[in-house]
Short mmCIF file of C-alpha atoms and ligand atoms in Angstrom, two decimals:
data_model
loop_
_atom_site.label_atom_id
_atom_site.label_comp_id
_atom_site.label_asym_id
_atom_site.label_seq_id
_atom_site.Cartn_x
_atom_site.Cartn_y
_atom_site.Cartn_z
CA MET A 1035 -15.46 81.39 -75.18
CA LEU A 1036 -11.89 80.18 -76.42
CA ILE A 1037 -11.35 77.06 -78.15
CA ALA A 1038 -7.59 76.08 -79.24
CA GLN A 1039 -7.45 73.20 -81.93
CA ILE A 1040 -4.47 71.62 -82.53
CA THR A 1041 -3.79 68.54 -85.02
CA ASP A 1042 -1.78 65.51 -86.51
CA LEU A 1043 0.75 65.34 -83.85
CA HIS A 1044 2.08 62.16 -85.28
CA ILE A 1045 3.80 61.19 -81.81
CA ARG A 1046 6.15 58.45 -82.30
CA PRO A 1047 8.30 56.28 -79.87
CA LEU A 1048 11.14 58.14 -77.99
CA GLY A 1049 14.21 59.15 -80.38
CA LYS A 1050 12.33 57.95 -83.74
CA PRO A 1051 11.38 60.93 -85.76
CA ALA A 1052 8.17 60.54 -88.01
CA TYR A 1053 9.37 59.72 -91.79
CA ARG A 1054 13.12 60.11 -90.49
CA VAL A 1055 12.81 63.75 -90.35
CA SER A 1056 10.14 65.22 -88.46
CA GLU A 1057 10.82 65.55 -84.49
CA THR A 1058 7.09 65.12 -84.07
CA ASN A 1059 7.43 64.78 -80.13
CA ALA A 1060 9.47 67.64 -79.65
CA LEU A 1061 7.40 69.73 -81.80
CA THR A 1062 4.29 68.66 -80.11
CA GLU A 1063 5.68 69.75 -76.61
CA ARG A 1064 6.55 73.17 -78.21
CA ALA A 1065 2.71 73.34 -79.50
CA LEU A 1066 1.20 72.50 -76.10
CA ASP A 1067 3.67 74.70 -74.10
CA ALA A 1068 2.44 77.93 -76.57
CA VAL A 1069 -1.22 76.68 -75.97
CA ALA A 1070 -0.59 76.46 -72.11
CA ASN A 1071 0.92 79.84 -72.11
CA LEU A 1072 -1.97 81.82 -74.08
CA ARG A 1073 -3.85 84.77 -72.65
CA PRO A 1074 -6.44 84.55 -72.33
CA ARG A 1075 -6.26 80.64 -71.46
CA PRO A 1076 -8.36 78.45 -73.81
CA ASP A 1077 -11.61 77.13 -72.23
CA VAL A 1078 -11.02 73.89 -74.00
CA VAL A 1079 -8.11 72.46 -76.64
CA VAL A 1080 -9.54 70.22 -79.17
CA VAL A 1081 -7.15 67.73 -80.95
CA THR A 1082 -8.30 66.66 -84.41
CA GLY A 1083 -6.78 63.22 -84.90
CA ASP A 1084 -3.44 61.64 -85.94
CA LEU A 1085 -2.62 61.90 -82.35
CA THR A 1086 0.11 59.14 -82.70
CA ASP A 1087 1.83 58.09 -85.96
CA CYS A 1088 1.34 54.23 -85.56
CA GLY A 1089 -1.34 53.82 -82.87
CA LEU A 1090 1.38 52.19 -80.71
CA ALA A 1091 0.83 51.92 -76.77
CA GLU A 1092 3.93 53.54 -76.00
CA GLU A 1093 3.16 56.53 -78.34
CA TYR A 1094 0.00 56.91 -76.37
CA THR A 1095 1.92 56.56 -73.11
CA LEU A 1096 4.14 59.46 -74.31
CA LEU A 1097 1.22 61.53 -75.62
CA LYS A 1098 -0.57 61.15 -72.21
CA GLN A 1099 2.39 62.67 -70.39
CA LEU A 1100 2.56 65.64 -72.74
CA LEU A 1101 -1.22 66.44 -72.43
CA SER A 1102 -1.11 66.21 -68.47
CA ARG A 1103 0.89 69.46 -68.35
CA LEU A 1104 -1.68 71.38 -70.30
CA GLY A 1105 -4.22 72.18 -67.35
CA ILE A 1106 -6.90 72.65 -69.85
CA PRO A 1107 -9.82 70.46 -70.54
CA THR A 1108 -9.20 68.41 -73.76
CA LEU A 1109 -11.28 66.78 -76.22
CA LEU A 1110 -9.57 64.16 -78.65
CA LEU A 1111 -10.32 62.67 -81.87
CA PRO A 1112 -8.87 59.68 -83.68
CA GLY A 1113 -7.34 60.30 -87.16
CA ASN A 1114 -6.21 57.67 -89.50
CA HIS A 1115 -2.70 56.96 -88.07
CA ASP A 1116 -4.46 56.12 -84.70
CA ARG A 1117 -5.88 52.82 -83.31
CA ARG A 1118 -8.99 53.04 -81.40
CA GLU A 1119 -8.52 50.36 -78.77
CA THR A 1120 -4.98 51.44 -78.03
CA LEU A 1121 -6.00 55.33 -77.87
CA ILE A 1122 -8.91 54.42 -75.44
CA ASP A 1123 -6.63 52.34 -73.24
CA GLY A 1124 -3.82 54.92 -73.37
CA LEU A 1125 -5.64 58.53 -72.74
CA ASP A 1126 -8.09 59.86 -70.61
CA LEU A 1127 -11.14 60.86 -72.97
CA GLY A 1128 -12.76 63.12 -70.30
CA PRO A 1129 -16.64 63.38 -69.22
CA HIS A 1130 -17.82 64.46 -72.86
CA ALA A 1131 -16.76 61.61 -74.73
CA VAL A 1132 -19.38 59.16 -76.43
CA LEU A 1133 -17.81 55.78 -76.59
CA GLU A 1134 -20.80 54.23 -78.36
CA ALA A 1135 -20.74 51.44 -80.98
CA GLY A 1136 -17.05 51.34 -80.83
CA PHE A 1137 -16.31 54.91 -82.03
CA ILE A 1138 -14.65 57.87 -80.34
CA GLN A 1139 -16.57 60.87 -80.46
CA PHE A 1140 -17.97 63.85 -78.40
CA VAL A 1141 -20.55 66.20 -77.50
CA ALA A 1142 -19.61 68.66 -75.12
CA ASP A 1143 -21.97 71.85 -74.39
CA LEU A 1144 -19.18 74.51 -73.47
CA GLY A 1145 -20.18 78.26 -72.71
CA PRO A 1146 -22.63 79.46 -75.47
CA MET A 1147 -21.39 76.31 -78.10
CA ARG A 1148 -22.21 72.81 -78.73
CA LEU A 1149 -19.13 71.02 -79.91
CA ILE A 1150 -19.72 67.75 -81.81
CA GLY A 1151 -16.56 65.52 -82.32
CA LEU A 1152 -16.89 62.84 -85.08
CA ASP A 1153 -14.78 59.92 -85.40
CA THR A 1154 -13.81 59.45 -89.35
CA LEU A 1155 -11.59 56.67 -88.95
CA VAL A 1156 -11.58 53.43 -90.79
CA PRO A 1157 -9.25 50.98 -89.72
CA GLY A 1158 -6.33 50.17 -92.29
CA GLN A 1159 -7.29 53.03 -94.47
CA SER A 1160 -6.10 56.56 -95.03
CA SER A 1161 -9.15 58.07 -96.22
CA GLY A 1162 -12.21 58.75 -93.67
CA ALA A 1163 -15.80 57.51 -93.52
CA LEU A 1164 -19.20 58.34 -91.89
CA CYS A 1165 -21.05 55.28 -91.38
CA GLU A 1166 -24.86 55.35 -90.32
CA ALA A 1167 -23.97 55.08 -86.71
CA ARG A 1168 -21.74 58.22 -86.52
CA LEU A 1169 -24.15 60.24 -89.04
CA ALA A 1170 -26.77 59.39 -86.37
CA LEU A 1171 -24.97 60.87 -83.56
CA LEU A 1172 -24.44 63.97 -85.72
CA ASP A 1173 -28.11 64.20 -86.33
CA LYS A 1174 -29.08 63.69 -82.96
CA ALA A 1175 -26.59 66.05 -81.50
CA LEU A 1176 -27.55 69.04 -83.97
CA ASP A 1177 -31.22 68.59 -83.13
CA GLY A 1178 -30.20 68.55 -79.56
CA ALA A 1179 -28.61 71.84 -79.64
CA ASN A 1180 -31.79 73.66 -80.06
CA GLY A 1181 -30.44 76.45 -82.14
CA LYS A 1182 -27.07 76.94 -80.09
CA PRO A 1183 -24.05 77.53 -82.43
CA VAL A 1184 -22.05 74.51 -83.24
CA ALA A 1185 -18.74 73.44 -84.22
CA ILE A 1186 -18.21 69.98 -85.86
CA PHE A 1187 -14.76 68.74 -85.49
CA MET A 1188 -13.36 65.62 -87.26
CA HIS A 1189 -10.01 64.44 -88.78
CA HIS A 1190 -10.86 64.07 -92.62
CA PRO A 1191 -11.80 67.21 -94.35
CA PRO A 1192 -15.29 66.67 -96.56
CA PHE A 1193 -14.23 68.63 -99.51
CA ASN A 1194 -11.69 68.46 -102.44
CA CYS A 1195 -8.78 70.97 -101.86
CA GLY A 1196 -7.04 70.68 -104.99
CA ILE A 1197 -3.99 68.78 -103.66
CA ARG A 1198 -4.82 65.56 -105.37
CA HIS A 1199 -3.23 62.80 -103.02
CA MET A 1200 -4.92 64.40 -99.93
CA ASP A 1201 -8.29 64.61 -102.07
CA ALA A 1202 -7.89 61.02 -102.64
CA ILE A 1203 -7.99 60.30 -98.90
CA ARG A 1204 -10.44 62.81 -97.55
CA LEU A 1205 -13.77 62.10 -96.09
CA LEU A 1206 -15.09 59.64 -98.68
CA ASP A 1207 -17.95 57.06 -97.58
CA GLY A 1208 -20.70 59.16 -96.09
CA ALA A 1209 -19.89 62.35 -97.57
CA GLU A 1210 -22.70 63.38 -99.10
CA GLU A 1211 -25.13 62.04 -96.25
CA PHE A 1212 -23.01 64.58 -93.91
CA ARG A 1213 -23.42 67.28 -96.39
CA ALA A 1214 -27.11 66.98 -96.24
CA ILE A 1215 -27.24 66.82 -92.41
CA VAL A 1216 -25.12 70.21 -92.05
CA ALA A 1217 -27.13 71.89 -94.79
CA ARG A 1218 -30.29 71.41 -92.73
CA HIS A 1219 -28.87 72.99 -89.76
CA PRO A 1220 -28.10 76.65 -90.13
CA ASN A 1221 -26.52 76.84 -86.70
CA VAL A 1222 -23.59 74.95 -87.76
CA GLU A 1223 -20.76 77.89 -87.45
CA ARG A 1224 -17.80 75.80 -88.48
CA ILE A 1225 -16.57 72.39 -89.77
CA LEU A 1226 -13.08 71.84 -88.19
CA CYS A 1227 -10.64 69.45 -89.52
CA GLY A 1228 -7.15 68.04 -89.44
CA HIS A 1229 -5.32 65.39 -91.78
CA HIS A 1230 -4.25 67.77 -94.63
CA HIS A 1231 -1.44 69.45 -92.76
CA ARG A 1232 -2.17 72.81 -94.22
CA PRO A 1233 -4.28 75.88 -93.01
CA ILE A 1234 -7.17 75.62 -95.83
CA GLN A 1235 -10.80 77.03 -95.92
CA ALA A 1236 -14.01 76.27 -97.99
CA ARG A 1237 -17.51 77.48 -98.36
CA TYR A 1238 -19.43 74.01 -97.35
CA ALA A 1239 -23.26 73.45 -97.22
CA GLY A 1240 -23.88 76.79 -96.32
CA THR A 1241 -21.23 77.11 -93.64
CA LEU A 1242 -17.37 77.53 -93.51
CA ALA A 1243 -15.16 74.21 -93.56
CA GLN A 1244 -11.80 74.86 -92.25
CA ILE A 1245 -8.44 72.33 -92.01
CA ALA A 1246 -6.05 73.35 -89.22
CA PRO A 1247 -2.14 73.24 -90.10
CA SER A 1248 0.13 70.53 -88.33
CA VAL A 1249 1.77 71.23 -84.92
CA THR A 1250 4.37 69.07 -86.69
CA HIS A 1251 5.21 68.77 -90.30
CA GLN A 1252 3.17 70.46 -93.23
CA VAL A 1253 1.93 68.69 -96.49
CA THR A 1254 3.55 70.13 -99.50
CA LEU A 1255 1.37 73.21 -101.03
CA ASP A 1256 1.15 71.57 -104.55
CA ILE A 1257 -2.02 71.68 -106.72
CA THR A 1258 -0.65 70.38 -109.85
CA ASP A 1259 -2.23 67.45 -111.50
CA ASP A 1260 0.59 64.93 -110.58
CA GLY A 1261 2.03 66.42 -107.49
CA ALA A 1262 3.75 63.99 -105.24
CA ALA A 1263 2.93 63.18 -101.72
CA THR A 1264 5.65 65.11 -99.99
CA PHE A 1265 5.87 67.37 -96.99
CA HIS A 1266 7.92 70.38 -95.81
CA MET A 1267 8.94 71.40 -92.30
CA GLU A 1268 7.22 74.87 -92.70
CA PRO A 1269 6.30 76.78 -89.47
CA PRO A 1270 4.01 74.78 -87.35
CA ALA A 1271 0.91 76.17 -86.47
CA TYR A 1272 -2.56 75.79 -84.75
CA LEU A 1273 -6.16 77.47 -84.70
CA LEU A 1274 -7.78 79.66 -82.10
CA HIS A 1275 -11.42 79.93 -82.47
CA HIS A 1276 -13.01 82.75 -80.50
CA TYR A 1277 -16.92 82.75 -79.80
CA SER A 1278 -18.75 86.08 -78.94
CA GLU A 1279 -22.28 87.34 -79.18
CA GLY A 1280 -22.50 89.38 -82.50
CA ALA A 1281 -19.22 88.31 -84.12
CA GLY A 1282 -19.91 84.75 -83.94
CA LEU A 1283 -17.01 82.35 -84.18
CA VAL A 1284 -13.93 84.12 -85.36
CA SER A 1285 -10.75 81.85 -86.34
CA HIS A 1286 -7.24 82.82 -86.00
CA MET A 1287 -4.27 80.64 -87.08
CA ALA A 1288 -1.37 80.99 -84.64
CA TYR A 1289 2.36 80.02 -85.26
CA VAL A 1290 3.68 77.93 -82.53
CA GLU A 1291 7.20 79.39 -82.94
CA ARG A 1292 7.75 83.06 -81.22
CA TYR A 1293 9.03 85.55 -83.67
CA PRO A 1294 10.81 88.99 -83.10
CA GLY A 1295 8.48 91.57 -81.53
CA PRO A 1296 5.98 93.18 -80.47
CA TYR A 1297 7.08 96.59 -81.97
CA PRO A 1298 5.07 99.72 -81.74
CA PHE A 1299 4.16 101.28 -84.88
CA VAL A 1300 6.48 104.48 -84.39
CA LEU A 1301 6.39 106.95 -87.17
CA ASP A 1302 9.42 109.04 -87.13
CA ALA A 1303 9.44 112.72 -88.09
CA ASP A 1304 11.39 111.87 -91.51
CA TYR A 1305 8.91 108.94 -92.11
CA PRO A 1306 7.15 109.67 -95.44
CA GLY A 1307 3.70 110.93 -94.87
CA ALA A 1308 4.05 111.05 -91.12
CA HIS A 1309 1.60 113.28 -89.10
CA ALA A 1310 3.14 114.69 -85.99
FE1 FE2 B 2166 -1.67 63.62 -90.07
FE1 FE2 B 2167 -4.36 61.96 -91.32
#
């Protein structure tokens, strides 16, 4: 069971880079090509929010075209940059989507796992929240897993990471209730987020919470008290989560870019410490 997680695409109208710098459409296209060419092929691709930069219909139309080339089942979640109505109108959410109470969530039993997607969007705000209705879906979906290993996906991370301006806009309302629900379910293998545009992990409520890097721009790694909100064009990357009996869920970070290699570990005769 192989899950590719990509996040924070920030698709823009044609010819308009995000923040004048980040060519998000081209970067997303490259990431989707990298995922489409993976061997073995992922069983599912999960996109953890900020699908578009401004939630415009034109942006979702462009994303729909890009996603149609993947050829892999895809689960989608909104981020703070998305707009629910435009997203629902513009994209195919697939058979696992749960569109109750106006939220965009999913519950998918795939292979040995249950994947739960939570909608943490608050319209007009950068921070995230989980209200009673969304927490109720989580509670029900966790109980319904009957002990199966679960991965919970959501855009906003529930923990502080030290990058102050991002901590100010993480999952805020409902975070304590979320923690309590997760703590009651030891079958939660992972909490998988986006939003922070960096690879970050933390122990959380008896499990591991993990933030995927963006396939576009990365938030500057600055854990000083007064760090400014800026970004760098560091290498775009994504996460590959592989589930197997015994090992459980193992997560790899993979770069979109191809680098020189593969090279064999050749030891020449004059190599210090070489064994013939
Ligand atoms: Fe983002
Ligand atoms: Fe975000």
